[in-house]
Coordinates of C-alpha atoms in Angstrom, one line a residue:
M1 CA -19.5 17.1 20.2
A2 CA -16.1 15.6 20.2
T3 CA -14.6 12.5 21.5
A4 CA -11.2 12.6 23.3
L5 CA -8.9 10.0 22.1
S6 CA -5.7 10.7 24.1
P7 CA -2.1 9.7 23.5
F8 CA -1.1 6.5 25.3
V9 CA 0.7 7.5 28.7
S10 CA 3.1 4.6 28.0
P11 CA 3.6 4.6 24.3
I12 CA 3.0 1.5 22.3
R13 CA 6.3 0.1 20.9
L14 CA 5.5 -0.9 17.3
L15 CA 7.6 -2.8 15.2
S16 CA 6.9 -2.4 11.4
V17 CA 8.3 -5.1 9.2
T18 CA 8.3 -4.2 5.6
S19 CA 10.6 -4.9 2.4
E20 CA 10.3 -1.3 1.4
M21 CA 10.0 2.2 2.7
F22 CA 9.9 5.5 1.1
P23 CA 12.5 7.7 0.6
F24 CA 14.9 4.9 1.2
V25 CA 13.4 2.1 -1.5
K26 CA 9.9 2.2 -3.1
T27 CA 8.3 0.1 -5.9
G28 CA 4.6 0.8 -5.0
G29 CA 2.1 2.1 -2.7
L30 CA 3.7 -0.4 0.3
G31 CA 6.7 2.1 0.4
D32 CA 4.5 5.3 0.5
V33 CA 2.6 3.7 3.2
A34 CA 5.4 2.1 5.4
G35 CA 7.2 5.8 5.1
S36 CA 4.1 8.0 6.1
L37 CA 2.0 5.9 8.7
P38 CA 4.7 6.0 11.3
M39 CA 4.6 9.7 11.8
A40 CA 0.7 9.8 11.8
L41 CA 0.8 6.9 14.5
A42 CA 3.2 9.0 16.7
R43 CA 0.9 11.8 17.7
Y44 CA -1.3 9.1 19.3
G45 CA 1.7 7.7 21.4
V46 CA 2.4 4.7 18.8
N47 CA 6.2 4.7 18.6
V48 CA 7.3 2.9 15.3
T49 CA 10.5 1.3 14.6
T50 CA 10.9 -0.1 11.0
L51 CA 12.6 -3.4 10.3
L52 CA 14.2 -3.0 6.6
P53 CA 16.5 -5.3 4.5
G54 CA 19.8 -3.7 3.9
Y55 CA 19.5 -2.7 0.3
R56 CA 22.1 -0.7 -1.1
P57 CA 19.8 2.5 -0.8
V58 CA 19.3 1.8 2.7
M59 CA 22.7 1.3 3.9
A60 CA 23.8 4.4 2.1
A61 CA 21.1 6.5 3.9
M62 CA 22.4 5.3 7.6
E63 CA 25.0 8.1 8.2
D64 CA 24.8 7.4 12.0
R65 CA 24.3 3.6 13.0
R66 CA 25.2 1.4 15.4
A67 CA 25.4 -2.5 15.5
V68 CA 22.9 -4.2 18.1
A69 CA 23.2 -7.8 16.9
H70 CA 25.7 -10.1 15.0
L71 CA 24.3 -13.0 13.4
P72 CA 26.8 -15.5 11.9
D73 CA 24.2 -18.2 10.7
L74 CA 20.6 -16.4 10.0
L75 CA 19.2 -19.1 8.0
G76 CA 22.7 -19.9 6.5
H77 CA 23.8 -16.2 6.0
A78 CA 25.9 -13.9 8.0
A79 CA 24.2 -10.6 8.9
T80 CA 24.6 -7.8 11.0
L81 CA 21.3 -5.9 12.6
W82 CA 21.9 -2.1 12.6
A83 CA 20.0 0.5 14.7
A84 CA 19.8 4.2 12.9
R85 CA 17.8 7.0 13.1
A86 CA 17.0 8.6 9.7
G87 CA 15.0 11.8 9.6
D88 CA 11.9 11.4 11.7
V89 CA 12.0 7.5 11.5
D90 CA 13.8 4.8 13.8
L91 CA 15.3 1.9 11.7
L92 CA 16.5 -1.5 12.2
V93 CA 18.2 -2.6 9.0
L94 CA 19.2 -6.3 8.5
D95 CA 22.4 -6.1 6.8
A96 CA 23.2 -9.5 5.1
P97 CA 25.2 -8.9 2.2
T98 CA 25.0 -12.1 0.5
L99 CA 20.8 -11.5 0.6
F100 CA 20.4 -7.5 -0.2
D101 CA 23.7 -6.2 -1.5
R102 CA 22.5 -6.0 -5.2
P103 CA 21.6 -3.3 -7.7
G104 CA 18.2 -2.1 -8.8
N105 CA 14.7 -3.4 -8.0
P106 CA 14.7 -5.0 -4.5
Y107 CA 12.6 -8.1 -6.0
M108 CA 13.8 -8.6 -9.4
C109 CA 17.0 -9.3 -11.4
P110 CA 18.0 -6.6 -14.0
D111 CA 16.5 -8.9 -16.8
G112 CA 13.0 -8.4 -15.0
Q113 CA 12.8 -11.8 -13.5
D114 CA 12.5 -12.7 -9.6
W115 CA 15.6 -13.0 -7.9
P116 CA 15.8 -17.0 -7.2
D117 CA 16.5 -16.9 -3.9
N118 CA 13.7 -14.4 -2.8
G119 CA 12.3 -17.1 -0.6
V120 CA 15.1 -17.2 1.8
R121 CA 15.6 -13.4 1.5
F122 CA 12.4 -12.3 2.9
A123 CA 12.0 -15.5 5.1
A124 CA 15.4 -14.2 6.8
L125 CA 13.8 -10.9 7.2
S126 CA 10.7 -12.4 8.9
R127 CA 13.1 -14.8 11.0
M128 CA 14.7 -11.5 12.4
A129 CA 11.3 -9.8 13.1
A130 CA 10.3 -13.0 15.3
N131 CA 13.7 -12.9 17.2
I132 CA 13.1 -9.3 17.8
A133 CA 9.8 -9.8 19.0
Q134 CA 10.9 -12.4 21.3
G135 CA 13.2 -10.0 23.1
Q136 CA 16.7 -11.2 21.9
L137 CA 17.8 -7.6 21.6
A138 CA 18.9 -5.7 24.8
C139 CA 18.1 -2.7 23.4
Y140 CA 14.7 -3.2 22.3
R141 CA 11.6 -5.1 22.7
P142 CA 8.0 -4.2 20.9
D143 CA 4.8 -4.5 22.2
L144 CA 3.5 -5.9 18.9
V145 CA 4.5 -6.4 15.4
H146 CA 2.9 -4.9 12.2
A147 CA 3.7 -7.1 9.4
H148 CA 3.4 -5.9 5.5
D149 CA 2.7 -8.1 2.9
W150 CA 4.0 -11.4 1.8
Q151 CA 7.5 -10.5 2.5
A152 CA 6.9 -10.3 6.3
G153 CA 4.2 -12.9 6.5
L154 CA 6.4 -15.7 8.0
T155 CA 6.8 -13.4 11.2
A156 CA 3.6 -14.9 12.8
A157 CA 4.5 -18.7 11.6
Y158 CA 7.8 -18.0 13.3
L159 CA 6.4 -16.8 16.4
H160 CA 3.8 -19.8 16.6
Y161 CA 6.5 -22.3 15.9
D162 CA 9.0 -21.3 18.4
R163 CA 6.6 -21.4 21.2
M164 CA 5.5 -25.1 20.0
A165 CA 9.1 -25.9 19.9
A166 CA 9.8 -24.8 23.5
G167 CA 7.0 -27.1 24.7
D168 CA 7.0 -26.8 28.4
D169 CA 9.2 -23.8 28.3
A170 CA 6.7 -22.1 25.9
A171 CA 5.8 -19.7 28.9
A172 CA 9.4 -18.2 28.9
I173 CA 8.7 -17.0 25.2
P174 CA 7.0 -13.6 25.0
R175 CA 3.6 -13.8 23.3
I176 CA 3.6 -10.7 21.0
P177 CA 1.0 -10.2 18.8
V178 CA 0.9 -9.7 15.3
V179 CA -1.1 -7.6 12.8
Q180 CA -0.7 -8.8 9.3
T181 CA -1.6 -6.3 6.5
I182 CA -2.6 -7.1 2.7
H183 CA -1.4 -4.2 0.5
N184 CA -1.8 -6.5 -2.7
L185 CA -3.3 -10.3 -2.2
A186 CA -2.0 -11.0 -5.8
F187 CA 1.3 -11.4 -4.5
Q188 CA 1.6 -14.3 -2.2
G189 CA 5.2 -15.2 -1.7
R190 CA 4.8 -18.8 -2.9
F191 CA 8.0 -20.9 -3.2
P192 CA 8.3 -24.8 -3.4
A193 CA 7.9 -27.1 -0.5
S194 CA 11.3 -28.2 -0.8
G195 CA 12.3 -24.9 0.7
M196 CA 11.1 -25.9 4.0
A197 CA 14.5 -26.7 5.8
E198 CA 16.1 -23.6 4.2
F199 CA 13.6 -21.2 5.6
G200 CA 13.8 -22.9 9.0
L201 CA 10.2 -24.2 9.3
P202 CA 9.6 -27.3 11.1
P203 CA 8.0 -30.3 9.0
E204 CA 4.7 -29.9 10.8
A205 CA 4.6 -26.3 9.3
F206 CA 3.8 -27.7 5.7
S207 CA 0.2 -28.3 6.5
V208 CA -3.1 -26.7 5.5
E209 CA -3.5 -25.4 8.9
G210 CA 0.1 -23.9 8.5
C211 CA 2.2 -22.7 5.7
E212 CA 1.2 -25.0 3.2
C213 CA -1.0 -23.7 0.3
Y214 CA -2.0 -25.7 -2.9
G215 CA 1.3 -27.9 -2.5
A216 CA 3.5 -25.0 -2.3
I217 CA 4.8 -22.7 0.9
S218 CA 2.7 -19.3 0.9
F219 CA 4.3 -16.8 3.1
L220 CA 1.2 -14.4 3.0
K221 CA -1.1 -17.4 3.8
A222 CA 1.0 -18.2 6.6
G223 CA 0.8 -14.7 7.9
L224 CA -3.1 -14.7 7.3
Y225 CA -3.3 -18.0 9.3
F226 CA -1.4 -17.0 12.3
A227 CA -1.7 -13.4 12.8
D228 CA -4.0 -11.8 15.6
R229 CA -5.6 -9.4 13.3
I230 CA -5.5 -9.1 9.5
T231 CA -6.0 -5.6 7.8
T232 CA -6.1 -4.7 4.5
V233 CA -6.1 -1.3 2.6
S234 CA -9.8 -0.3 1.9
P235 CA -13.1 -1.6 3.2
T236 CA -14.2 -2.5 -0.4
Y237 CA -11.4 -4.6 -0.8
A238 CA -11.5 -6.4 2.5
H239 CA -15.2 -7.5 1.1
E240 CA -13.7 -8.3 -2.4
I241 CA -10.9 -10.6 -1.3
Q242 CA -13.5 -12.8 0.7
T243 CA -14.9 -13.6 -2.9
P244 CA -13.9 -16.1 -5.4
E245 CA -13.5 -13.6 -7.8
G246 CA -11.2 -11.3 -5.7
G247 CA -9.5 -14.0 -3.2
M248 CA -6.9 -15.3 -5.3
G249 CA -7.3 -18.8 -4.0
L250 CA -7.2 -17.5 -0.5
D251 CA -11.0 -16.3 -0.1
G252 CA -11.8 -19.6 2.2
L253 CA -9.3 -18.7 4.7
L254 CA -10.4 -14.9 4.5
R255 CA -13.8 -15.9 5.1
Q256 CA -12.8 -18.1 8.2
R257 CA -11.1 -15.4 9.8
R258 CA -13.5 -12.5 8.6
D259 CA -13.9 -11.6 12.3
R260 CA -10.3 -10.8 12.6
L261 CA -10.2 -8.8 9.3
E262 CA -10.6 -4.9 8.9
G263 CA -10.3 -2.7 6.0
I264 CA -8.5 0.6 6.6
L265 CA -8.0 3.3 4.1
N266 CA -4.5 4.3 3.2
G267 CA -3.8 8.0 3.4
I268 CA -0.9 10.2 1.9
S269 CA 1.4 12.5 3.5
T270 CA 0.1 16.1 2.8
D271 CA 3.6 17.6 3.4
I272 CA 5.1 15.6 0.9
W273 CA 2.0 15.8 -1.4
N274 CA 1.5 19.6 -1.4
P275 CA 1.5 21.3 -4.8
A276 CA 2.3 24.9 -3.0
S277 CA 5.7 23.5 -1.9
D278 CA 6.4 20.1 -4.0
P279 CA 9.8 20.7 -5.7
A280 CA 8.7 18.4 -8.8
V281 CA 5.9 21.1 -9.7
H282 CA 7.3 23.5 -12.1
F283 CA 4.8 26.5 -11.0
P284 CA 3.6 25.8 -7.4
Y285 CA -0.1 26.5 -6.6
M286 CA -2.2 26.0 -3.6
P287 CA -4.5 23.1 -3.6
G288 CA -7.9 23.8 -5.1
D289 CA -6.4 26.9 -7.2
T290 CA -7.5 25.5 -10.5
L291 CA -6.0 28.3 -12.4
G292 CA -2.8 28.0 -10.8
R293 CA -2.5 24.7 -12.7
A294 CA -2.4 26.1 -16.3
P295 CA 1.4 26.8 -16.5
N296 CA 2.0 23.5 -15.3
K297 CA -0.1 22.0 -18.2
R298 CA 2.0 23.8 -20.6
A299 CA 5.1 22.8 -19.3
L300 CA 4.3 19.4 -19.1
Q301 CA 2.9 19.6 -22.8
A302 CA 6.5 20.7 -23.8
E303 CA 8.4 18.4 -21.6
F304 CA 6.6 15.4 -23.6
G305 CA 6.8 16.8 -27.0
L306 CA 2.9 17.4 -27.4
A307 CA 1.3 20.3 -29.0
A308 CA 1.2 23.4 -26.9
D309 CA -2.8 23.8 -26.6
P310 CA -4.2 25.0 -23.6
D311 CA -7.7 23.9 -24.8
A312 CA -6.4 20.0 -25.2
F313 CA -8.3 17.6 -22.9
V314 CA -5.0 16.1 -21.2
I315 CA -5.0 12.7 -19.6
G316 CA -2.3 11.3 -17.5
I317 CA -1.6 7.8 -16.2
V318 CA 1.2 7.2 -13.7
S319 CA 1.2 3.4 -12.9
R320 CA 2.7 0.2 -12.9
L321 CA 2.6 -1.2 -16.7
T322 CA 0.5 -4.6 -15.8
E323 CA -2.6 -6.3 -16.8
Q324 CA -3.9 -5.8 -13.2
K325 CA -3.6 -1.7 -13.6
G326 CA -5.8 -2.2 -17.4
I327 CA -2.9 -0.6 -19.2
D328 CA -3.1 -3.6 -21.6
L329 CA -6.2 -2.2 -22.7
L330 CA -4.7 1.1 -24.3
P331 CA -3.7 -0.4 -27.8
Q332 CA -7.3 -1.2 -28.2
V333 CA -8.9 2.2 -27.2
T334 CA -6.2 4.9 -27.5
G335 CA -7.7 6.0 -31.1
N336 CA -11.1 6.7 -29.6
L337 CA -9.7 8.3 -26.2
L338 CA -7.8 10.8 -28.5
A339 CA -11.0 12.1 -30.1
G340 CA -11.9 15.7 -29.6
N341 CA -8.5 17.1 -29.1
T342 CA -7.1 14.7 -26.5
Q343 CA -3.8 14.2 -25.5
I344 CA -2.4 11.3 -23.3
I345 CA 0.8 11.1 -21.2
V346 CA 1.9 7.7 -19.4
V347 CA 4.6 7.2 -17.1
G348 CA 5.5 4.0 -15.6
E349 CA 7.4 0.6 -16.2
G350 CA 6.4 -3.1 -15.9
D351 CA 5.6 -5.9 -18.3
R352 CA 7.9 -5.7 -21.3
E353 CA 5.3 -6.4 -24.0
I354 CA 3.1 -3.7 -22.3
E355 CA 6.0 -1.3 -22.8
R356 CA 6.6 -2.2 -26.4
S357 CA 2.8 -1.7 -27.2
L358 CA 3.0 2.0 -25.4
V359 CA 6.3 2.9 -27.6
A360 CA 4.5 1.8 -30.8
L361 CA 1.6 4.1 -29.8
Q362 CA 3.8 7.1 -29.4
Q363 CA 5.2 6.6 -32.7
R364 CA 1.7 6.4 -34.1
F365 CA 0.1 9.2 -32.3
A366 CA 3.5 11.6 -32.4
G367 CA 2.3 14.9 -30.8
R368 CA -0.8 13.6 -28.9
F369 CA 0.4 10.3 -27.2
A370 CA 3.5 10.3 -25.3
C371 CA 5.2 8.0 -22.9
R372 CA 8.2 7.6 -20.4
I373 CA 9.0 4.1 -19.6
G374 CA 10.9 3.9 -16.2
Y375 CA 10.0 4.7 -12.8
S376 CA 10.2 8.4 -11.8
E377 CA 9.3 9.8 -8.5
R378 CA 9.3 13.3 -9.7
L379 CA 7.0 12.5 -12.5
G380 CA 4.8 11.1 -10.5
H381 CA 4.4 14.2 -8.7
R382 CA 4.3 16.4 -11.7
V383 CA 1.7 14.7 -13.8
P384 CA -1.1 15.1 -11.6
S385 CA -0.1 18.9 -10.9
A386 CA -0.5 19.2 -14.8
V387 CA -3.1 17.0 -16.5
D388 CA -6.9 17.5 -16.6
A389 CA -7.9 14.0 -15.8
L390 CA -5.9 10.9 -14.6
L391 CA -6.9 7.6 -15.7
I392 CA -6.8 4.6 -13.5
P393 CA -8.3 1.7 -15.4
S394 CA -7.1 -1.0 -12.7
R395 CA -9.0 -4.4 -12.7
F396 CA -8.4 -4.5 -9.0
E397 CA -7.0 -2.1 -6.7
P398 CA -6.4 -2.5 -2.9
C399 CA -6.6 1.1 -2.2
G400 CA -4.5 3.0 -4.5
L401 CA -2.5 6.1 -3.7
T402 CA -2.6 7.6 -7.3
Q403 CA -6.2 8.8 -7.1
L404 CA -5.5 10.3 -3.6
S405 CA -2.4 12.5 -5.3
A406 CA -4.7 13.2 -8.1
L407 CA -7.5 14.8 -5.9
R408 CA -5.0 16.6 -4.0
Y409 CA -3.8 18.0 -6.9
G410 CA -6.8 18.9 -8.8
A411 CA -6.5 16.2 -11.7
V412 CA -10.0 14.8 -11.9
P413 CA -9.7 10.9 -11.6
V414 CA -11.4 8.8 -13.9
A415 CA -11.2 5.0 -12.6
S416 CA -12.8 1.8 -12.3
R417 CA -15.1 1.0 -9.7
V418 CA -13.2 -1.4 -7.4
G419 CA -11.4 -1.5 -4.2
G420 CA -10.2 1.8 -2.7
L421 CA -11.1 3.6 -6.0
A422 CA -14.9 2.9 -5.1
D423 CA -14.3 4.2 -1.5
T424 CA -12.5 7.3 -2.5
I425 CA -13.9 8.9 -5.3
V426 CA -17.5 10.1 -5.9
D427 CA -19.0 9.4 -9.1
A428 CA -20.1 12.6 -11.3
N429 CA -23.7 11.3 -11.7
P430 CA -26.6 13.7 -11.9
A431 CA -27.3 13.1 -8.2
A432 CA -23.8 13.9 -7.0
M433 CA -23.3 16.9 -9.3
A434 CA -26.9 18.4 -8.2
H435 CA -25.6 17.9 -4.6
G436 CA -22.0 19.2 -5.3
V437 CA -20.0 16.7 -3.8
A438 CA -18.9 14.6 -7.3
T439 CA -15.0 14.3 -7.2
G440 CA -14.3 12.2 -10.5
F441 CA -15.9 9.3 -12.7
L442 CA -16.1 5.7 -12.0
F443 CA -16.7 2.9 -14.4
S444 CA -17.4 -0.9 -14.4
P445 CA -16.7 -3.6 -15.4
V446 CA -13.1 -2.6 -16.7
D447 CA -13.0 -3.6 -20.5
A448 CA -12.5 -1.3 -23.6
S449 CA -16.0 -0.1 -24.0
T450 CA -16.8 1.2 -20.3
L451 CA -13.4 2.6 -20.5
V452 CA -14.0 4.8 -23.4
T453 CA -17.4 5.7 -22.1
A454 CA -16.3 6.8 -18.9
V455 CA -13.4 9.1 -20.6
S456 CA -16.2 10.4 -23.1
R457 CA -18.2 11.7 -20.1
A458 CA -15.1 13.4 -18.6
R459 CA -14.4 14.9 -21.8
M460 CA -17.9 15.8 -22.5
L461 CA -18.0 17.9 -19.1
Y462 CA -14.7 19.4 -19.6
R463 CA -15.8 20.8 -22.8
R464 CA -19.3 21.8 -22.1
N465 CA -19.3 23.0 -18.5
R466 CA -15.8 24.3 -17.2
R467 CA -17.6 25.5 -14.3
A468 CA -18.9 22.3 -13.3
W469 CA -15.4 20.9 -14.2
R470 CA -13.5 23.2 -11.6
Q471 CA -16.1 22.2 -8.9
L472 CA -15.0 18.6 -9.3
Q473 CA -11.4 19.8 -8.9
V474 CA -12.2 21.9 -5.8
N475 CA -14.2 19.1 -4.5
G476 CA -11.4 16.8 -4.8
A477 CA -8.7 18.9 -3.3
A478 CA -11.3 19.4 -0.3
C479 CA -11.1 15.9 0.5
D480 CA -9.0 14.7 3.4
V481 CA -6.6 12.3 1.9
S482 CA -4.2 12.6 4.9
W483 CA -3.6 9.8 7.5
N484 CA -5.4 12.0 10.1
E485 CA -8.7 9.6 10.3
H486 CA -7.3 6.5 9.0
A487 CA -4.3 6.4 11.7
V488 CA -7.0 6.2 14.5
H489 CA -8.4 3.2 13.0
Y490 CA -5.1 1.7 13.6
V491 CA -4.6 3.0 17.0
M492 CA -7.6 1.7 17.9
L493 CA -6.9 -1.5 16.5
F494 CA -3.4 -1.9 18.2
A495 CA -5.1 -1.0 21.6
D496 CA -8.0 -3.8 21.1
V497 CA -5.2 -6.3 20.3
L498 CA -3.1 -5.2 23.3
G499 CA -6.2 -5.0 25.7
L500 CA -5.7 -1.3 26.4
D501 CA -8.4 1.4 26.8
P502 CA -7.6 4.3 24.4
Y503 CA -10.2 6.5 26.4
A504 CA -8.1 6.4 29.5
A505 CA -7.3 10.2 30.7
A506 CA -3.9 11.2 29.5
T507 CA -1.6 13.7 31.6
S508 CA -1.9 15.9 28.5
N509 CA -1.9 16.3 24.8
V510 CA -5.7 15.2 24.6
I511 CA -6.5 14.8 20.8
C512 CA -10.2 15.6 20.0
L513 CA -11.7 13.8 16.9
P514 CA -14.7 15.7 15.2
S515 CA -18.0 14.1 15.6
G516 CA -18.6 11.7 13.0
Q517 CA -15.2 10.7 12.2
Q518 CA -14.8 8.1 14.9
P519 CA -14.3 4.5 13.4
R520 CA -17.4 2.2 14.1
R521 CA -15.3 0.2 16.5
M522 CA -15.1 3.1 19.1
Q523 CA -19.2 3.1 19.4
R524 CA -19.2 -0.9 20.7
E525 CA -20.1 -0.9 24.2
A526 CA -18.5 -4.2 24.7
R527 CA -14.8 -5.0 23.1
R528 CA -12.4 -7.6 23.5
R529 CA -9.6 -6.7 25.7
R530 CA -7.3 -9.7 25.0
I531 CA -6.9 -11.9 21.7
A532 CA -5.3 -15.2 22.1
R533 CA -2.8 -16.1 19.8
R534 CA -4.5 -19.5 18.8
P535 CA -4.8 -20.2 14.9
P536 CA -8.0 -21.0 13.7
R537 CA -9.0 -24.7 12.4
L538 CA -10.3 -24.3 9.0
S539 CA -13.9 -25.8 8.6
W540 CA -13.8 -26.0 4.6
P541 CA -11.1 -26.2 2.3
L542 CA -9.4 -23.1 0.5
A543 CA -11.0 -22.4 -2.9
A544 CA -9.1 -23.3 -5.7
P545 CA -6.8 -20.7 -7.4
H546 CA -8.0 -19.5 -10.5

């Protein structure tokens, strides 16, 4: 049995609004998703154009570009909107030098503090997105907008208040739906109420039924309130953020809008994440080839100054170095983790105090513990190609891409049982092992004791039953971590929002989905064909932040 899902005869024109996109600029999973999802959607007839800020690397990548709009006063800043084709992606780039022509990290000064004008920087990005959605470009008008995280959160708010301001002329403004995606609810884009005028928001927007959030302006809260649909990046995280513990002060609003909220797992590009062709991998091997990984282990031990021991149990960590990721636990547990001929490699950057603690651990446990402070895309690929296990002790994890690359490359994940980690890893408990479906080790709650216990479980299996360990690796490599299935969820969502029938017969290129892989939404007999862009009225106040 198969269900035919046809590419749309008239392609959907989707405007993706994001603050980062691989390979141009990336600080985390958002960049990877914004870079890989458009290609996955294209096969279903969704044509994605991505609106990006004109950071230095983005401007440098646009070799062939043309100006499509000149804006002498975009929230007080002169800007040019460029159109370009870079590789396989269509770009619109907001070139506002006073806002984006800066070195290094897109959000932070060289001293590690946020840029003080981040509010107007990303308000300008959302304002430009709203202008494009309303048809203010002669060359392009989207059918819907996909806004990513707080940096694009004001897009839906601008569209709403523009229509309110138009009054009797509102019918002349196109009603373009917005899908707001939460990649990490911890980052909400909160700024002082004094910024209302600078952001070009009307006074009435500073309301609980608007952009106000606990006495401040929250870009993400505005997006969640005004968007037609809300998605987040895993089903479990969609449930967690509706609780006081996981909602970061927005759980009340998310419960209010739960009928518009859906969790869709992220995927990764299996062309980029392919150990057989990855240029960062010293000794290429096919996914599932457990013996082919051995030379990479030796090479990584040498690269990090660890003892050249093929029998050592090597644990890798590739992460932002923050409390969210649980890396602050390492000083408490490293002595226990290094028991039984174990080595640890850490790669990442983040909290300065955590960075200093890792350097101290490297000095204390020389030859067994090594760290590389700083972002490295190459090491982000090389480490999972070589280590035996990848440790992911996150306190919360919306989806996580690290475990997906670990599964693909044969590094067994040892992870906390939260968010997307719980959705993508099958714990090696006796039942899962007996049925041959286990792919890693999960633990909860996230504390020093449970972390050490989980690593001990993994090390014990590695030492006592290498055949069972290799089966975990093979199972992980067999997982479909690509966008294949997850992109279909997005296609169904976009069709629903636009009132389109994804089952309508296409003239060619019918794509068949194997039975059992259809989203649950496909099986509903009745579906809404149109969704009004009427914001909800809150029936109870938001939970206080904690």
